[in-house]
C-alpha positions as a LaTeX table, in Angstrom:
\begin{tabular}{lrrr}
\hline
Residue & $x$ (\AA) & $y$ (\AA) & $z$ (\AA) \\
\hline
Met1 & $-26.59$ & 23.90 & $-7.50$ \\
Leu2 & $-27.16$ & 20.53 & $-5.87$ \\
Pro3 & $-25.60$ & 20.35 & $-2.37$ \\
Asp4 & $-22.41$ & 18.40 & $-1.68$ \\
Leu5 & $-21.91$ & 17.30 & $-5.29$ \\
Pro6 & $-18.73$ & 18.00 & $-7.22$ \\
Ala7 & $-18.71$ & 20.81 & $-9.77$ \\
Val8 & $-15.87$ & 22.28 & $-11.82$ \\
Pro9 & $-16.81$ & 25.84 & $-12.85$ \\
Gly10 & $-16.85$ & 26.32 & $-16.57$ \\
Val11 & $-16.50$ & 22.58 & $-17.19$ \\
Leu12 & $-19.17$ & 20.54 & $-15.37$ \\
Ser13 & $-22.00$ & 21.57 & $-13.09$ \\
Ala14 & $-23.30$ & 19.63 & $-10.11$ \\
His15 & $-26.41$ & 18.75 & $-12.12$ \\
Glu16 & $-24.22$ & 17.30 & $-14.87$ \\
Ile17 & $-22.26$ & 15.28 & $-12.33$ \\
Ala18 & $-25.54$ & 13.96 & $-10.90$ \\
Ala19 & $-26.60$ & 12.89 & $-14.40$ \\
Thr20 & $-23.32$ & 11.03 & $-14.89$ \\
Ala21 & $-23.72$ & 9.21 & $-11.57$ \\
Ala22 & $-27.27$ & 8.28 & $-12.58$ \\
Ser23 & $-25.92$ & 6.87 & $-15.86$ \\
Ile24 & $-23.69$ & 4.51 & $-13.88$ \\
Ala25 & $-26.56$ & 3.46 & $-11.64$ \\
Ala26 & $-28.68$ & 2.78 & $-14.73$ \\
Met27 & $-26.16$ & 0.18 & $-15.90$ \\
Gln28 & $-25.89$ & $-1.53$ & $-12.50$ \\
Glu29 & $-27.19$ & $-5.09$ & $-12.55$ \\
Pro30 & $-29.87$ & $-6.31$ & $-10.09$ \\
Ser31 & $-27.15$ & $-8.19$ & $-8.20$ \\
Gly32 & $-25.33$ & $-4.93$ & $-7.51$ \\
Ala33 & $-22.57$ & $-5.64$ & $-10.04$ \\
Ile34 & $-21.40$ & $-2.72$ & $-12.17$ \\
Pro35 & $-20.15$ & $-4.00$ & $-15.52$ \\
Trp36 & $-17.91$ & $-2.05$ & $-17.87$ \\
Thr37 & $-21.01$ & $-1.42$ & $-19.95$ \\
Thr38 & $-24.38$ & $-3.10$ & $-20.33$ \\
Gly39 & $-23.89$ & $-6.79$ & $-21.12$ \\
Glu40 & $-20.13$ & $-6.65$ & $-20.56$ \\
His41 & $-18.06$ & $-8.18$ & $-17.77$ \\
Thr42 & $-17.51$ & $-6.89$ & $-14.25$ \\
Asp43 & $-14.13$ & $-6.80$ & $-12.52$ \\
Val44 & $-13.78$ & $-5.77$ & $-8.92$ \\
Trp45 & $-11.33$ & $-2.86$ & $-9.55$ \\
Asn46 & $-13.58$ & $-0.96$ & $-11.94$ \\
His47 & $-16.60$ & $-2.03$ & $-9.90$ \\
Val48 & $-15.17$ & $-0.46$ & $-6.73$ \\
Glu49 & $-14.16$ & 2.69 & $-8.61$ \\
Ala50 & $-17.77$ & 2.99 & $-9.81$ \\
Ala51 & $-19.03$ & 2.50 & $-6.25$ \\
Met52 & $-16.80$ & 5.36 & $-5.10$ \\
Ala53 & $-18.13$ & 7.61 & $-7.86$ \\
Leu54 & $-21.73$ & 6.69 & $-7.10$ \\
Leu55 & $-21.27$ & 7.73 & $-3.48$ \\
Val56 & $-19.94$ & 11.22 & $-4.25$ \\
Gly57 & $-22.37$ & 11.57 & $-7.18$ \\
Gly58 & $-25.48$ & 11.30 & $-5.04$ \\
Gln59 & $-26.27$ & 7.60 & $-5.58$ \\
Ala60 & $-25.48$ & 6.25 & $-2.12$ \\
Glu61 & $-27.95$ & 3.35 & $-2.24$ \\
Ala62 & $-26.50$ & 2.07 & $-5.51$ \\
Ser63 & $-23.01$ & 2.42 & $-4.04$ \\
Asp64 & $-23.99$ & 0.35 & $-1.02$ \\
Arg65 & $-25.40$ & $-2.39$ & $-3.25$ \\
Ala66 & $-22.15$ & $-2.44$ & $-5.19$ \\
Tyr67 & $-20.09$ & $-2.99$ & $-2.06$ \\
Glu68 & $-22.41$ & $-5.75$ & $-0.88$ \\
Trp69 & $-21.91$ & $-7.53$ & $-4.22$ \\
Ala70 & $-18.16$ & $-7.42$ & $-3.63$ \\
Leu71 & $-18.56$ & $-9.15$ & $-0.27$ \\
Glu72 & $-20.62$ & $-11.93$ & $-1.82$ \\
Leu73 & $-18.13$ & $-12.65$ & $-4.62$ \\
Gln74 & $-14.89$ & $-12.70$ & $-2.62$ \\
Arg75 & $-13.22$ & $-16.10$ & $-2.43$ \\
Pro76 & $-12.01$ & $-17.58$ & 0.89 \\
Asp77 & $-8.37$ & $-16.79$ & 0.06 \\
Gly78 & $-9.21$ & $-13.08$ & $-0.33$ \\
Ser79 & $-9.18$ & $-12.84$ & $-4.13$ \\
Trp80 & $-11.92$ & $-12.21$ & $-6.69$ \\
Pro81 & $-12.36$ & $-13.76$ & $-10.15$ \\
Met82 & $-11.00$ & $-11.52$ & $-12.88$ \\
Lys83 & $-14.11$ & $-11.49$ & $-15.09$ \\
Ile84 & $-17.74$ & $-12.04$ & $-14.15$ \\
Val85 & $-20.52$ & $-11.81$ & $-16.77$ \\
Ala86 & $-24.14$ & $-11.71$ & $-15.59$ \\
Gly87 & $-23.18$ & $-13.54$ & $-12.40$ \\
Glu88 & $-21.14$ & $-16.24$ & $-14.13$ \\
Val89 & $-17.36$ & $-16.43$ & $-13.81$ \\
Glu90 & $-15.78$ & $-16.06$ & $-17.24$ \\
Asp91 & $-12.16$ & $-15.86$ & $-16.06$ \\
Ala92 & $-11.42$ & $-17.31$ & $-12.63$ \\
Ser93 & $-7.87$ & $-15.94$ & $-12.45$ \\
Gly94 & $-7.21$ & $-13.65$ & $-9.52$ \\
Glu95 & $-5.56$ & $-10.32$ & $-10.35$ \\
Thr96 & $-3.76$ & $-8.73$ & $-7.42$ \\
Asn97 & $-4.42$ & $-5.06$ & $-8.13$ \\
Met98 & $-8.12$ & $-5.76$ & $-8.60$ \\
Ser99 & $-8.41$ & $-7.61$ & $-5.31$ \\
Ala100 & $-6.44$ & $-4.97$ & $-3.43$ \\
Tyr101 & $-8.67$ & $-2.11$ & $-4.51$ \\
Leu102 & $-11.48$ & $-2.80$ & $-2.06$ \\
Ala103 & $-9.27$ & $-1.20$ & 0.59 \\
Val104 & $-9.23$ & 2.06 & $-1.36$ \\
Gly105 & $-12.99$ & 2.01 & $-1.72$ \\
Val106 & $-13.61$ & 1.35 & 1.97 \\
Trp107 & $-11.21$ & 4.11 & 3.03 \\
His108 & $-12.89$ & 6.47 & 0.56 \\
Asn109 & $-16.27$ & 5.58 & 2.04 \\
Trp110 & $-14.92$ & 6.33 & 5.51 \\
Leu111 & $-13.61$ & 9.72 & 4.40 \\
Val112 & $-16.99$ & 10.66 & 2.96 \\
Arg113 & $-19.33$ & 9.16 & 5.56 \\
Gln114 & $-17.35$ & 8.57 & 8.75 \\
Asp115 & $-19.49$ & 5.45 & 9.21 \\
Leu116 & $-17.58$ & 3.09 & 11.49 \\
Gln117 & $-20.22$ & 0.37 & 11.12 \\
Phe118 & $-19.57$ & 0.26 & 7.36 \\
Val119 & $-15.83$ & $-0.07$ & 7.93 \\
Arg120 & $-16.32$ & $-2.85$ & 10.48 \\
Arg121 & $-18.49$ & $-4.77$ & 8.03 \\
Phe122 & $-15.91$ & $-4.64$ & 5.24 \\
Trp123 & $-12.71$ & $-4.82$ & 7.26 \\
Pro124 & $-12.48$ & $-8.66$ & 7.25 \\
Ala125 & $-12.76$ & $-8.67$ & 3.44 \\
Val126 & $-10.09$ & $-5.97$ & 3.14 \\
Arg127 & $-7.81$ & $-7.93$ & 5.47 \\
Arg128 & $-8.20$ & $-11.17$ & 3.52 \\
Ala129 & $-7.64$ & $-9.39$ & 0.21 \\
Leu130 & $-4.46$ & $-7.59$ & 1.25 \\
Asp131 & $-3.04$ & $-10.67$ & 2.98 \\
Trp132 & $-3.49$ & $-12.53$ & $-0.31$ \\
Val133 & $-1.91$ & $-9.72$ & $-2.32$ \\
Val134 & 1.11 & $-9.40$ & $-0.01$ \\
Ser135 & 1.66 & $-13.16$ & $-0.20$ \\
Leu136 & 2.43 & $-12.66$ & $-3.92$ \\
Gln137 & 5.15 & $-10.02$ & $-3.46$ \\
Leu138 & 8.28 & $-10.75$ & $-5.49$ \\
Pro139 & 11.86 & $-10.50$ & $-4.14$ \\
Phe140 & 12.54 & $-7.13$ & $-5.80$ \\
Gly141 & 9.39 & $-5.62$ & $-4.24$ \\
Gly142 & 6.88 & $-5.68$ & $-7.08$ \\
Ile143 & 3.67 & $-7.71$ & $-6.77$ \\
Ala144 & 3.01 & $-10.67$ & $-9.09$ \\
Trp145 & 0.16 & $-9.53$ & $-11.28$ \\
Ser146 & $-2.10$ & $-12.60$ & $-11.10$ \\
Arg147 & $-2.67$ & $-16.19$ & $-10.12$ \\
Glu148 & $-4.52$ & $-18.76$ & $-12.18$ \\
Tyr149 & $-7.45$ & $-20.77$ & $-10.79$ \\
His150 & $-8.75$ & $-24.05$ & $-12.18$ \\
Asp151 & $-11.95$ & $-25.67$ & $-10.90$ \\
Gly152 & $-11.78$ & $-23.43$ & $-7.85$ \\
Val153 & $-8.22$ & $-24.46$ & $-7.02$ \\
Pro154 & $-5.33$ & $-21.96$ & $-7.05$ \\
Gly155 & $-2.82$ & $-22.66$ & $-9.79$ \\
Arg156 & 0.26 & $-21.08$ & $-11.31$ \\
Val157 & 1.37 & $-17.64$ & $-10.18$ \\
Asn158 & 2.14 & $-15.29$ & $-13.08$ \\
Ala159 & 5.37 & $-14.13$ & $-11.46$ \\
Asp160 & 5.82 & $-10.83$ & $-13.27$ \\
Ala161 & 4.83 & $-7.43$ & $-11.94$ \\
Leu162 & 3.13 & $-4.52$ & $-13.70$ \\
Val163 & 4.00 & $-0.90$ & $-12.94$ \\
Ala164 & 0.38 & 0.29 & $-13.11$ \\
Gly165 & $-1.02$ & $-2.62$ & $-11.12$ \\
Ser166 & 1.66 & $-2.45$ & $-8.44$ \\
Ser167 & 1.22 & 1.33 & $-8.19$ \\
Ser168 & $-2.48$ & 0.82 & $-7.51$ \\
Ile169 & $-1.58$ & $-1.82$ & $-4.91$ \\
His170 & 0.72 & 0.71 & $-3.23$ \\
Gln171 & $-2.28$ & 2.98 & $-2.72$ \\
Ala172 & $-4.39$ & 0.05 & $-1.53$ \\
Leu173 & $-1.80$ & $-1.00$ & 1.05 \\
Ala174 & $-1.68$ & 2.56 & 2.38 \\
Ala175 & $-5.48$ & 2.59 & 2.62 \\
Gly176 & $-5.36$ & $-0.82$ & 4.29 \\
Val177 & $-2.87$ & 0.38 & 6.91 \\
Ala178 & $-5.08$ & 3.41 & 7.59 \\
Leu179 & $-8.10$ & 1.13 & 8.02 \\
Ala180 & $-6.09$ & $-1.20$ & 10.25 \\
Asp181 & $-5.22$ & 1.70 & 12.53 \\
Leu182 & $-8.86$ & 2.75 & 12.58 \\
Met183 & $-9.86$ & $-0.79$ & 13.57 \\
Gly184 & $-7.10$ & $-1.05$ & 16.20 \\
Glu185 & $-5.56$ & $-4.00$ & 14.36 \\
Pro186 & $-2.13$ & $-2.84$ & 13.09 \\
Gln187 & $-0.73$ & $-4.75$ & 10.12 \\
Pro188 & 3.07 & $-4.36$ & 10.17 \\
Gly189 & 3.41 & $-6.90$ & 7.37 \\
Trp190 & 1.47 & $-4.60$ & 5.05 \\
Glu191 & 3.67 & $-1.66$ & 6.06 \\
Leu192 & 6.79 & $-3.70$ & 5.29 \\
Ala193 & 5.38 & $-4.80$ & 1.94 \\
Gly194 & 4.34 & $-1.23$ & 1.15 \\
Gly195 & 7.83 & 0.09 & 1.79 \\
Arg196 & 9.44 & $-2.53$ & $-0.41$ \\
Leu197 & 6.87 & $-1.89$ & $-3.13$ \\
Ala198 & 7.32 & 1.88 & $-2.96$ \\
His199 & 11.08 & 1.47 & $-3.32$ \\
Ala200 & 10.66 & $-0.77$ & $-6.36$ \\
Leu201 & 8.32 & 1.72 & $-8.02$ \\
Arg202 & 10.73 & 4.58 & $-7.39$ \\
Glu203 & 14.06 & 2.89 & $-8.07$ \\
His204 & 13.48 & $-0.32$ & $-10.03$ \\
Arg205 & 10.80 & 0.25 & $-12.64$ \\
Asp206 & 12.98 & $-1.63$ & $-15.14$ \\
Asp207 & 12.33 & $-4.82$ & $-13.17$ \\
Phe208 & 8.62 & $-4.66$ & $-14.00$ \\
Leu209 & 7.14 & $-5.94$ & $-17.25$ \\
Asp210 & 7.74 & $-3.41$ & $-20.03$ \\
Lys211 & 4.37 & $-1.84$ & $-20.78$ \\
Ser212 & 5.85 & 1.59 & $-21.47$ \\
Arg213 & 3.76 & 2.14 & $-24.57$ \\
Tyr214 & 0.70 & 2.34 & $-22.29$ \\
Ser215 & 0.08 & 5.71 & $-20.68$ \\
Met216 & $-0.95$ & 4.03 & $-17.43$ \\
Asp217 & 2.64 & 2.90 & $-16.91$ \\
Trp218 & 3.69 & 6.54 & $-17.14$ \\
Tyr219 & 1.45 & 8.24 & $-14.60$ \\
Tyr220 & 0.36 & 5.44 & $-12.25$ \\
Pro221 & 3.40 & 5.62 & $-9.93$ \\
Ile222 & 2.24 & 9.18 & $-9.22$ \\
Leu223 & $-1.47$ & 8.36 & $-9.03$ \\
Gly224 & $-0.79$ & 5.50 & $-6.60$ \\
Gly225 & 1.28 & 7.75 & $-4.36$ \\
Ala226 & 4.68 & 6.07 & $-4.65$ \\
Val227 & 6.31 & 8.95 & $-6.53$ \\
Arg228 & 5.92 & 12.55 & $-5.41$ \\
Gly229 & 7.86 & 15.83 & $-5.40$ \\
Pro230 & 10.56 & 16.63 & $-7.99$ \\
Ala231 & 10.72 & 12.99 & $-9.12$ \\
Ala232 & 7.04 & 13.12 & $-10.02$ \\
Ala233 & 7.46 & 16.39 & $-11.91$ \\
Arg234 & 10.32 & 14.87 & $-13.91$ \\
Leu235 & 8.25 & 11.79 & $-14.65$ \\
Val236 & 5.40 & 13.93 & $-15.98$ \\
Glu237 & 7.67 & 15.89 & $-18.29$ \\
Asp238 & 9.46 & 12.78 & $-19.50$ \\
Arg239 & 6.55 & 11.51 & $-21.59$ \\
Trp240 & 4.12 & 14.43 & $-21.76$ \\
Asp241 & 4.65 & 14.96 & $-25.48$ \\
Thr242 & 4.37 & 11.22 & $-26.11$ \\
Phe243 & 0.90 & 10.82 & $-24.65$ \\
Val244 & $-0.89$ & 14.17 & $-24.45$ \\
Val245 & $-2.92$ & 15.25 & $-27.49$ \\
Pro246 & $-3.80$ & 18.96 & $-27.15$ \\
Asp247 & $-7.53$ & 19.71 & $-26.85$ \\
Leu248 & $-8.49$ & 16.02 & $-26.81$ \\
Gly249 & $-6.92$ & 14.19 & $-23.83$ \\
Ile250 & $-4.27$ & 11.51 & $-23.61$ \\
Leu251 & $-3.48$ & 8.40 & $-25.60$ \\
Cys252 & $-4.15$ & 4.99 & $-24.13$ \\
Val253 & $-1.29$ & 3.52 & $-26.15$ \\
Ser254 & 1.52 & 5.61 & $-27.60$ \\
Thr255 & 1.36 & 3.83 & $-30.96$ \\
Asn256 & $-2.38$ & 4.34 & $-31.57$ \\
Pro257 & $-4.17$ & 7.64 & $-32.36$ \\
Trp258 & $-6.83$ & 6.94 & $-29.74$ \\
Val259 & $-7.49$ & 9.19 & $-26.74$ \\
Thr260 & $-9.39$ & 7.71 & $-23.81$ \\
Gly261 & $-11.41$ & 9.42 & $-21.12$ \\
Ala262 & $-10.60$ & 7.25 & $-18.12$ \\
Glu263 & $-6.84$ & 7.53 & $-18.59$ \\
Thr264 & $-7.14$ & 11.29 & $-19.13$ \\
Cys265 & $-9.09$ & 11.72 & $-15.88$ \\
Glu266 & $-6.61$ & 9.57 & $-13.98$ \\
Leu267 & $-3.79$ & 11.79 & $-15.24$ \\
Val268 & $-5.88$ & 14.79 & $-14.13$ \\
Met269 & $-5.92$ & 13.39 & $-10.59$ \\
Ala270 & $-2.21$ & 12.55 & $-10.68$ \\
Leu271 & $-1.35$ & 16.08 & $-11.81$ \\
Asp272 & $-3.55$ & 17.68 & $-9.17$ \\
Ala273 & $-1.96$ & 15.47 & $-6.51$ \\
Ile274 & 1.47 & 17.00 & $-7.25$ \\
Gly275 & 0.25 & 20.57 & $-7.50$ \\
Gln276 & $-0.08$ & 20.90 & $-11.28$ \\
Arg277 & $-3.64$ & 22.12 & $-11.01$ \\
Glu278 & $-3.75$ & 24.32 & $-14.10$ \\
Arg279 & $-2.65$ & 21.45 & $-16.33$ \\
Ala280 & $-5.09$ & 19.12 & $-14.59$ \\
Thr281 & $-8.06$ & 21.42 & $-15.09$ \\
Arg282 & $-7.21$ & 22.02 & $-18.74$ \\
Leu283 & $-7.00$ & 18.28 & $-19.44$ \\
Phe284 & $-10.31$ & 17.73 & $-17.64$ \\
Ala285 & $-11.94$ & 20.31 & $-19.87$ \\
Asp286 & $-10.28$ & 18.85 & $-22.96$ \\
Met287 & $-11.78$ & 15.39 & $-22.48$ \\
Gln288 & $-15.38$ & 16.62 & $-22.23$ \\
His289 & $-15.84$ & 16.03 & $-25.97$ \\
Leu290 & $-16.46$ & 12.43 & $-24.87$ \\
Arg291 & $-19.59$ & 13.44 & $-22.95$ \\
Ser292 & $-22.78$ & 12.08 & $-24.49$ \\
Asp293 & $-26.49$ & 12.21 & $-23.76$ \\
Gln294 & $-27.82$ & 11.57 & $-20.23$ \\
Gly295 & $-24.39$ & 12.28 & $-18.76$ \\
Arg296 & $-22.80$ & 9.17 & $-20.25$ \\
Tyr297 & $-19.24$ & 9.05 & $-21.59$ \\
Trp298 & $-17.77$ & 7.39 & $-24.63$ \\
Thr299 & $-14.69$ & 5.29 & $-23.88$ \\
Gly300 & $-12.48$ & 7.01 & $-26.42$ \\
Tyr301 & $-12.01$ & 8.86 & $-29.69$ \\
Val302 & $-9.95$ & 8.00 & $-32.76$ \\
Tyr303 & $-9.02$ & 11.47 & $-33.90$ \\
Pro304 & $-7.81$ & 10.87 & $-37.46$ \\
Asp305 & $-11.19$ & 9.27 & $-38.23$ \\
Glu306 & $-13.15$ & 11.68 & $-36.00$ \\
Val307 & $-15.10$ & 8.80 & $-34.51$ \\
Asn308 & $-15.86$ & 7.56 & $-31.01$ \\
Trp309 & $-14.51$ & 4.05 & $-30.57$ \\
Pro310 & $-15.50$ & 1.58 & $-29.35$ \\
Ala311 & $-19.20$ & 2.40 & $-29.78$ \\
Glu312 & $-19.96$ & 2.12 & $-26.09$ \\
His313 & $-20.48$ & 4.21 & $-22.98$ \\
Thr314 & $-18.49$ & 2.82 & $-20.07$ \\
Thr315 & $-19.13$ & 3.03 & $-16.35$ \\
Tyr316 & $-15.42$ & 3.26 & $-15.58$ \\
Thr317 & $-15.03$ & 6.35 & $-17.76$ \\
Ala318 & $-18.00$ & 8.01 & $-16.09$ \\
Ala319 & $-16.62$ & 7.06 & $-12.68$ \\
Ala320 & $-13.20$ & 8.55 & $-13.44$ \\
Val321 & $-14.90$ & 11.80 & $-14.50$ \\
Ile322 & $-16.80$ & 12.04 & $-11.21$ \\
Leu323 & $-13.76$ & 11.27 & $-9.06$ \\
Ala324 & $-11.63$ & 13.79 & $-10.98$ \\
Ala325 & $-14.33$ & 16.43 & $-10.59$ \\
Asp326 & $-14.50$ & 15.74 & $-6.86$ \\
Gln327 & $-10.73$ & 16.07 & $-6.52$ \\
Leu328 & $-10.61$ & 19.32 & $-8.49$ \\
Ser329 & $-13.55$ & 20.81 & $-6.60$ \\
Gly330 & $-12.89$ & 19.42 & $-3.12$ \\
Ala331 & $-16.64$ & 18.93 & $-2.78$ \\
Thr332 & $-16.40$ & 15.91 & $-0.47$ \\
Pro333 & $-13.79$ & 14.63 & 1.99 \\
Gly334 & $-13.32$ & 11.76 & $-0.47$ \\
Ser335 & $-11.59$ & 14.21 & $-2.80$ \\
Asp336 & $-8.37$ & 13.39 & $-0.93$ \\
Ile337 & $-8.32$ & 9.76 & $-2.02$ \\
Met338 & $-5.76$ & 10.23 & $-4.82$ \\
Arg339 & $-3.83$ & 13.06 & $-3.16$ \\
Gly340 & $-3.31$ & 10.67 & $-0.28$ \\
Thr341 & $-2.77$ & 13.21 & 2.49 \\
Ser342 & $-4.98$ & 11.06 & 4.73 \\
Leu343 & $-2.81$ & 8.00 & 4.06 \\
Pro344 & 0.45 & 6.89 & 5.69 \\
Asp345 & 3.87 & 6.95 & 4.05 \\
Phe346 & 5.92 & 3.77 & 4.08 \\
Ser347 & 9.51 & 3.46 & 5.28 \\
Glu348 & 11.83 & 1.43 & 3.07 \\
Ile349 & 13.13 & $-1.35$ & 5.30 \\
Ala350 & 14.20 & $-4.97$ & 4.82 \\
Leu351 & 14.74 & $-4.45$ & 1.11 \\
Glu352 & 15.82 & $-7.51$ & $-0.89$ \\
Cys353 & 16.58 & $-5.82$ & $-4.19$ \\
Gly354 & 20.34 & $-5.64$ & $-3.59$ \\
Cys355 & 20.75 & $-1.97$ & $-4.50$ \\
Gly356 & 22.73 & 0.52 & $-2.42$ \\
Ser357 & 19.79 & 1.54 & $-0.26$ \\
Ala358 & 18.96 & $-2.04$ & 0.70 \\
Asn359 & 21.01 & $-1.65$ & 3.87 \\
Ser360 & 19.30 & 1.58 & 4.89 \\
Leu361 & 16.81 & 0.73 & 7.62 \\
Gly362 & 13.86 & 2.94 & 8.41 \\
Arg363 & 14.71 & 5.46 & 5.72 \\
Ala364 & 12.11 & 8.18 & 5.41 \\
Arg365 & 10.22 & 8.52 & 2.18 \\
Val366 & 12.28 & 10.33 & $-0.44$ \\
Thr367 & 10.41 & 12.71 & $-2.73$ \\
\hline
\end{tabular}
């Protein structure tokens, strides 16, 4: 077995994980960008997730190049363009959850490497990104999902919030606060925003845009760390039968007979984070039918037609497999990134939502 690489006995070996990491590196562009698949666009969220997977999959140099690309493409206000194809901006809009995710990647890198020089190099970019994201928080606590840009100038804010995106931002704010403490530069504004956001994700999900037919809206409040304990267990049971297809994985959209690997692996990590390890491991094994040659992964599978669709191998699916394997195996210190035990909890203070708990200052996290 290769040293320090994830392995899930009976499901994936360390050699197989190494092959999957190599498949991501093979699709990395000379600039360091990691597109969804060869010739497709790059977005900074999936790019950072791939960089995290490369690091724990034995491709540290490729991971470093990916992070350097992110530094080069960040705009002065802290955001990144939503879509970049072969170095050209295809969609200049800034999406908040994408821009926030660098914080998660840098904290993950710290957990794995304990390299303070790396953190110092990326801390200014993390700070700019999270300041920009927090500036777009809505009165009820959710985060506006994007802002338009025209000719390099910020435009209209799309003032609706997404459950999945805001849940990911919750994790990013926690990672940002942890990095701020490491740097000796506390960010109380992020803590305040994180508490308001956590409350919204626990108590006011109806105030977010209704994307309930997407499985990500179901499990992301758990994956992002806002919902834990009995509330998380109830949330899992609430839509398990809607999204889980036995022996295949989970649906991307409840109305389509299409299981997808990335969503399945994210649910694996969410389940493991709340102690449902047996379910998590079974789902991880179930989705391995998407594994292809050279360690690559198909995006999804339309089961009535028994066909992989679309006909592509995606870096984000491969990355989710590696990160799920690391979490299940505990091979690296980065395996904690979705469990979040290394991250702070947020107190719910200065709430503006108007509900009964809005007058409760400094309330401890309720699970």
